[in-house]
Coordinates of C-alpha atoms in Angstrom, one line a residue:
X1 CA 143.7 16.3 77.1
X2 CA 140.8 15.3 74.5
X3 CA 142.4 14.3 71.1
X4 CA 142.7 17.7 68.8
X5 CA 140.2 18.1 65.8
X6 CA 142.1 17.6 62.9
X7 CA 142.1 19.0 59.1
X8 CA 140.7 16.0 58.0
X9 CA 138.2 15.6 61.0
X10 CA 136.4 18.9 59.4
X11 CA 137.1 17.6 55.5
X12 CA 135.4 14.6 56.8
X13 CA 132.6 16.1 58.5
X14 CA 132.2 18.9 55.4
X15 CA 132.2 16.0 53.0
X16 CA 134.9 18.0 51.2
X17 CA 138.5 17.5 50.6
X18 CA 141.3 18.7 53.2
X19 CA 142.6 20.9 50.4
X20 CA 139.6 22.6 50.2
X21 CA 139.4 23.0 54.1
X22 CA 142.7 24.7 54.1
X23 CA 141.5 27.0 51.1
X24 CA 138.4 28.3 53.1
X25 CA 140.2 28.7 56.5
X26 CA 143.1 30.6 54.9
X27 CA 140.9 32.3 52.6
X28 CA 143.4 31.5 50.0
X29 CA 143.7 33.7 46.9
X30 CA 142.9 32.2 43.7
X31 CA 140.8 29.7 44.8
X32 CA 137.2 29.5 43.4
X33 CA 134.7 27.7 46.1
X34 CA 131.1 27.6 46.0
X35 CA 129.6 29.5 48.7
X36 CA 127.4 26.4 49.6
X37 CA 130.7 24.6 50.2
X38 CA 132.0 27.6 51.9
X39 CA 129.1 27.1 54.2
X40 CA 129.7 23.6 54.7
X41 CA 133.1 24.1 55.7
X42 CA 132.9 26.8 58.2
X43 CA 129.5 24.7 59.8
X44 CA 131.9 22.1 60.2
X45 CA 134.6 24.0 61.7
X46 CA 132.4 25.6 64.3
X47 CA 130.6 22.4 65.4
X48 CA 133.8 20.4 65.6
X49 CA 135.5 23.9 67.7
X50 CA 138.6 23.3 64.6
X51 CA 141.4 25.8 65.3
X52 CA 144.3 25.7 63.1
X53 CA 147.6 25.5 65.2
X54 CA 151.0 26.7 64.4
X55 CA 151.7 26.2 68.1
X56 CA 151.5 22.5 67.6
X57 CA 153.4 22.2 64.2
X58 CA 156.1 24.4 64.2
X59 CA 156.5 27.0 67.5
X60 CA 157.3 24.4 70.4
X61 CA 160.5 25.2 70.8
X62 CA 160.9 28.7 70.0
X63 CA 159.7 32.0 71.7
X64 CA 157.5 34.2 69.7
X65 CA 158.7 38.0 70.0
X66 CA 155.1 39.3 70.5
X67 CA 152.6 39.5 72.9
X68 CA 148.6 40.1 72.3
X69 CA 147.0 42.9 74.2
X70 CA 143.3 42.3 74.1
X71 CA 141.7 45.9 74.6
X72 CA 138.3 46.8 73.1
X73 CA 138.1 50.2 74.7
X74 CA 138.7 53.6 73.8
X75 CA 142.4 54.3 73.8
X76 CA 142.2 58.1 73.8
X77 CA 140.7 57.4 77.4
X78 CA 144.1 58.3 79.6
X79 CA 143.5 55.1 81.6
X80 CA 143.7 52.9 79.0
X81 CA 146.7 54.6 76.9
X82 CA 148.6 55.1 80.1
X83 CA 148.3 51.5 80.3
X84 CA 149.2 50.5 77.3
X85 CA 151.9 52.4 77.0
X86 CA 153.5 51.1 80.2
X87 CA 152.9 47.5 78.8
X88 CA 154.7 48.5 75.4
X89 CA 157.5 50.3 77.0
X90 CA 158.1 47.3 79.6
X91 CA 158.1 44.7 76.8
X92 CA 160.1 46.7 74.3
X93 CA 162.8 46.6 76.9
X94 CA 162.9 43.1 76.6
X95 CA 162.9 42.7 72.7
X96 CA 159.0 41.9 72.7
X97 CA 156.7 43.6 70.0
X98 CA 152.9 44.2 70.8
X99 CA 149.7 43.4 68.9
X100 CA 146.7 44.9 69.9
X101 CA 143.8 42.8 69.7
X102 CA 139.8 43.6 70.0
X103 CA 138.2 40.6 71.3
X104 CA 136.3 40.4 68.2
X105 CA 135.2 36.8 66.6
X106 CA 137.0 35.8 63.8
X107 CA 135.9 34.1 60.4
X108 CA 136.0 30.9 62.0
X109 CA 133.9 31.9 65.2
X110 CA 136.5 32.4 67.5
X111 CA 137.7 35.1 69.6
X112 CA 140.9 36.8 67.8
X113 CA 143.5 36.4 70.6
X114 CA 142.9 33.0 71.1
X115 CA 143.3 32.4 67.2
X116 CA 146.5 34.5 67.3
X117 CA 148.1 32.2 69.6
X118 CA 147.2 29.1 67.9
X119 CA 148.1 30.9 64.7
X120 CA 151.7 31.5 66.1
X121 CA 151.6 35.0 66.0
X122 CA 151.9 35.9 69.8
X123 CA 153.5 33.9 72.5
X124 CA 151.7 35.4 75.5
X125 CA 148.4 37.5 75.6
X126 CA 147.3 40.5 78.3
X127 CA 143.6 40.4 78.5
X128 CA 142.3 44.1 80.0
X129 CA 138.9 43.3 81.0
X130 CA 136.0 45.3 80.1
X131 CA 133.9 46.3 83.1
X132 CA 135.4 43.2 84.9
X133 CA 134.5 40.7 82.3
X134 CA 137.3 38.3 81.6
X135 CA 138.2 36.2 78.9
X136 CA 135.2 34.0 77.5
X137 CA 134.9 30.1 78.5
X138 CA 135.6 28.9 75.2
X139 CA 138.8 30.8 74.7
X140 CA 139.7 30.3 78.4
X141 CA 139.7 26.3 77.8
X142 CA 141.7 26.6 74.6
X143 CA 144.4 28.4 76.1
X144 CA 144.3 26.3 79.5
X145 CA 144.6 23.3 77.1
X146 CA 147.6 24.7 75.5
X147 CA 149.2 25.9 78.4
X148 CA 149.3 29.3 77.0
X149 CA 150.9 32.2 79.1
X150 CA 147.8 34.4 80.1
X151 CA 147.6 37.6 82.0
X152 CA 144.1 38.8 82.7
X153 CA 143.7 42.2 84.2
X154 CA 140.9 43.7 86.3
X155 CA 138.4 41.0 86.3
X156 CA 138.6 40.3 90.3
X157 CA 138.7 36.8 89.5
X158 CA 140.5 33.6 90.9
X159 CA 142.4 31.5 88.5
X160 CA 144.9 28.6 88.8
X161 CA 145.9 28.3 85.1
X162 CA 146.8 31.7 84.2
X163 CA 148.2 35.0 86.4
X164 CA 146.0 37.8 87.1
X165 CA 146.5 41.6 88.0
X166 CA 144.2 43.6 89.8
X167 CA 143.7 47.0 91.9
X168 CA 142.8 47.1 95.5
X169 CA 139.2 49.3 95.0
X170 CA 138.0 48.5 98.1
X171 CA 141.3 49.3 100.2
X172 CA 141.9 52.5 97.9
X173 CA 138.3 53.8 98.6
X174 CA 139.1 53.1 102.8
X175 CA 142.0 55.2 102.4
X176 CA 140.7 58.2 101.0
X177 CA 137.5 58.1 103.1
X178 CA 139.3 58.1 106.2
X179 CA 141.7 61.0 105.2
X180 CA 138.3 63.1 104.4
X181 CA 136.3 62.0 107.5
X182 CA 139.8 63.4 109.5
X183 CA 138.9 66.7 108.3
X184 CA 135.7 66.5 110.5
X185 CA 133.1 65.4 108.1
X186 CA 130.0 63.5 109.8
X187 CA 128.3 63.0 106.5
X188 CA 129.4 61.6 103.1
X189 CA 127.4 61.7 100.3
X190 CA 128.6 58.9 97.4
X191 CA 128.1 59.2 93.9
X192 CA 128.4 56.3 91.7
X193 CA 127.6 55.4 88.1
X194 CA 124.4 52.8 87.2
X195 CA 127.1 50.0 86.8
X196 CA 126.8 46.7 88.6
X197 CA 130.5 45.5 88.6
X198 CA 132.7 44.0 90.8
X199 CA 135.0 47.2 90.7
X200 CA 132.0 49.5 91.8
X201 CA 131.2 47.0 94.4
X202 CA 134.1 47.2 96.1
X203 CA 134.5 51.1 95.8
X204 CA 131.2 51.2 97.2
X205 CA 132.0 49.0 100.0
X206 CA 135.2 50.8 101.0
X207 CA 133.6 53.8 101.5
X208 CA 130.8 51.9 104.0
X209 CA 133.5 50.3 105.8
X210 CA 135.0 53.5 107.0
X211 CA 131.8 55.5 107.3
X212 CA 130.1 52.6 109.7
X213 CA 133.8 51.9 111.5
X214 CA 133.8 56.4 112.5
X215 CA 129.7 56.3 112.6
X216 CA 129.6 58.6 109.6
X217 CA 126.1 59.1 107.5
X218 CA 126.5 57.5 104.2
X219 CA 124.0 58.1 101.3
X220 CA 124.4 56.5 98.3
X221 CA 123.4 58.2 95.1
X222 CA 123.6 57.1 91.4
X223 CA 124.6 59.0 87.9
X224 CA 122.9 58.5 85.0
X225 CA 125.8 56.4 83.6
X226 CA 125.6 53.0 82.8
X227 CA 127.2 50.3 80.2
X228 CA 125.0 51.2 77.8
X229 CA 126.1 54.9 77.5
X230 CA 129.6 54.5 78.5
X231 CA 130.8 54.6 75.5
X232 CA 129.1 58.0 74.5
X233 CA 130.9 59.1 77.7
X234 CA 134.1 58.3 76.6
X235 CA 134.0 60.0 73.2
X236 CA 134.8 63.3 75.1
X237 CA 138.3 62.5 74.6
X238 CA 138.4 61.5 71.0
X239 CA 135.8 63.4 69.3
X240 CA 134.7 66.2 71.7
X241 CA 131.5 67.0 72.3
X242 CA 128.6 65.3 70.6
X243 CA 125.0 65.3 70.8
X244 CA 124.7 62.6 72.7
X245 CA 127.7 63.5 74.8
X246 CA 126.2 66.8 75.8
X247 CA 122.9 65.5 76.9
X248 CA 124.8 62.9 79.1
X249 CA 126.5 66.0 80.8
X250 CA 123.2 67.8 81.4
X251 CA 121.5 65.0 82.8
X252 CA 124.6 64.6 85.1
X253 CA 124.4 68.4 86.0
X254 CA 121.0 67.5 87.1
X255 CA 122.0 65.0 89.1
X256 CA 124.6 67.1 90.6
X257 CA 122.2 69.8 91.4
X258 CA 119.7 67.4 93.2
X259 CA 122.6 65.9 95.3
X260 CA 123.9 69.6 96.3
X261 CA 119.9 70.1 97.7
X262 CA 120.7 67.1 100.0
X263 CA 124.5 68.1 101.3
X264 CA 124.7 70.5 104.4
X265 CA 128.0 72.3 105.0
X266 CA 130.6 70.6 105.9
X267 CA 129.9 67.5 104.1
X268 CA 131.9 65.3 102.1
X269 CA 131.0 64.3 98.4
X270 CA 132.8 61.3 96.7
X271 CA 132.7 60.3 93.5
X272 CA 133.4 57.0 91.9
X273 CA 134.8 58.6 88.7
X274 CA 137.1 61.1 87.7
X275 CA 135.9 64.6 86.7
X276 CA 132.5 64.4 88.3
X277 CA 133.8 66.8 91.2
X278 CA 133.9 69.7 88.2
X279 CA 130.2 69.7 87.7
X280 CA 129.5 70.1 91.4
X281 CA 132.3 73.1 91.5
X282 CA 130.6 74.3 88.5
X283 CA 127.2 74.7 90.1
X284 CA 127.9 75.9 93.8
X285 CA 131.6 77.4 93.8
X286 CA 130.5 78.8 97.2
X287 CA 129.2 75.6 99.0
X288 CA 131.9 74.7 102.1
X289 CA 132.0 71.1 100.9
X290 CA 134.8 68.6 101.0
X291 CA 135.2 67.0 97.5
X292 CA 137.1 63.3 96.5
X293 CA 137.4 61.6 93.8
X294 CA 137.9 57.7 93.7
X295 CA 139.7 57.4 90.2
X296 CA 141.7 60.1 88.7
X297 CA 144.2 59.7 85.6
X298 CA 145.4 63.2 85.6
X299 CA 142.1 64.5 83.5
X300 CA 141.1 67.0 86.2
X301 CA 143.1 68.0 89.2
X302 CA 141.5 71.1 90.9
X303 CA 138.2 70.4 91.6
X304 CA 138.8 67.8 94.1
X305 CA 140.2 68.4 97.9
X306 CA 141.9 64.7 97.8
X307 CA 141.8 62.0 94.8
X308 CA 143.7 58.6 94.0
X309 CA 146.1 58.8 91.2
X310 CA 145.5 55.5 89.5
X311 CA 148.8 53.8 88.8
X312 CA 147.8 53.0 85.2
X313 CA 151.3 53.1 83.6
X314 CA 152.8 50.9 86.7
X315 CA 149.7 48.6 86.1
X316 CA 150.7 48.4 82.1
X317 CA 154.4 47.4 83.5
X318 CA 153.5 44.8 86.0
X319 CA 150.7 43.2 83.8
X320 CA 154.1 43.0 81.1
X321 CA 155.9 41.7 84.0
X322 CA 153.5 39.1 84.6
X323 CA 153.2 37.8 80.9
X324 CA 157.2 37.5 80.5
X325 CA 157.2 35.5 83.7
X326 CA 154.9 32.9 82.3
X327 CA 156.5 32.9 78.8
X328 CA 159.8 32.4 80.6
X329 CA 158.1 28.7 82.0
X330 CA 156.9 30.7 85.9
X331 CA 154.2 29.6 87.6
X332 CA 150.6 31.7 87.3
X333 CA 150.2 34.2 90.2
X334 CA 147.8 36.7 91.5
X335 CA 149.3 40.3 92.0
X336 CA 147.1 43.2 93.8
X337 CA 148.1 47.0 93.2
X338 CA 147.5 49.0 96.1
X339 CA 145.9 52.5 95.7
X340 CA 147.9 54.3 98.2
X341 CA 148.6 57.8 96.1
X342 CA 146.0 59.9 97.5
X343 CA 146.9 63.5 96.6
X344 CA 145.4 66.7 98.0
X345 CA 146.5 69.3 95.9
X346 CA 146.7 72.9 96.4
X347 CA 145.9 76.0 94.7
X348 CA 148.4 78.4 95.1
X349 CA 147.7 82.1 94.4
X350 CA 149.1 83.5 91.5
X351 CA 152.3 85.8 92.6
X352 CA 152.8 89.1 90.4

């Protein structure tokens, strides 16, 4: 391992005293630092990749009873709130607190979760990926050099120095597609977002696997939702219908109309995301079609004939258990969570 950059190294690089460096990086109250001096110190910090390390100084022989959860997503979205609750519940059972981190750069230009670990504020980290993107390479190296307990969720990555937890998107899509084709469907229309991530590729591949194996025809179409407007789509969980959100919903409705013109009675329409089948039912409630959703978090359980209930709470518990294992000296592992909870809701007639 290369020699760690010290406070004195930064001071020498910036041409100031070690005390001045300490005042700048800690934003010490009552110290008047000239803007030019502060700028030189921060530039030296970034050039030398210096990070204060409380673990190295004082925390090597004791446990920090807090786990950092990196989650830069809208917590009003059921998937993320359910998972966060699972993490919190399991960690609290073991006497640990949770520190929510947003994966933002701190004053020194480093990711907040790497800084939080080195500053001794957390003893382990659960990183929840954004559209299957994991920690940045610089932060991974910092945490790896420190043997930091790290669990990465939903990034579909292989790793040796940290644990991973992933969902079996392909297997889940295969299972629900098989259930649909058992109904006698010979053609499947699959609607997915305009998002090129491992999650979406695996889902489509699972649908494709079963259609090819059974000889069913598969048509793949894309909804007008992508990485640039996904936050607009999620806003309906917090502020309701916004002008941009209504416009996006109208575009999705038009996509559904177009898809319905291609569909024939007896076909199946599978959507990658939850709530989309509601638009089809709203447009053409009389059509003899089978609807399915590959992911449902409890938002909409009557529009689809089949849906896969995502194990979000259970996944949160799994991530918490993995980070606890690492914090207690366990070896990194890779956990795959199967998506087997395919539900076929039945609307019972009202009894008078």
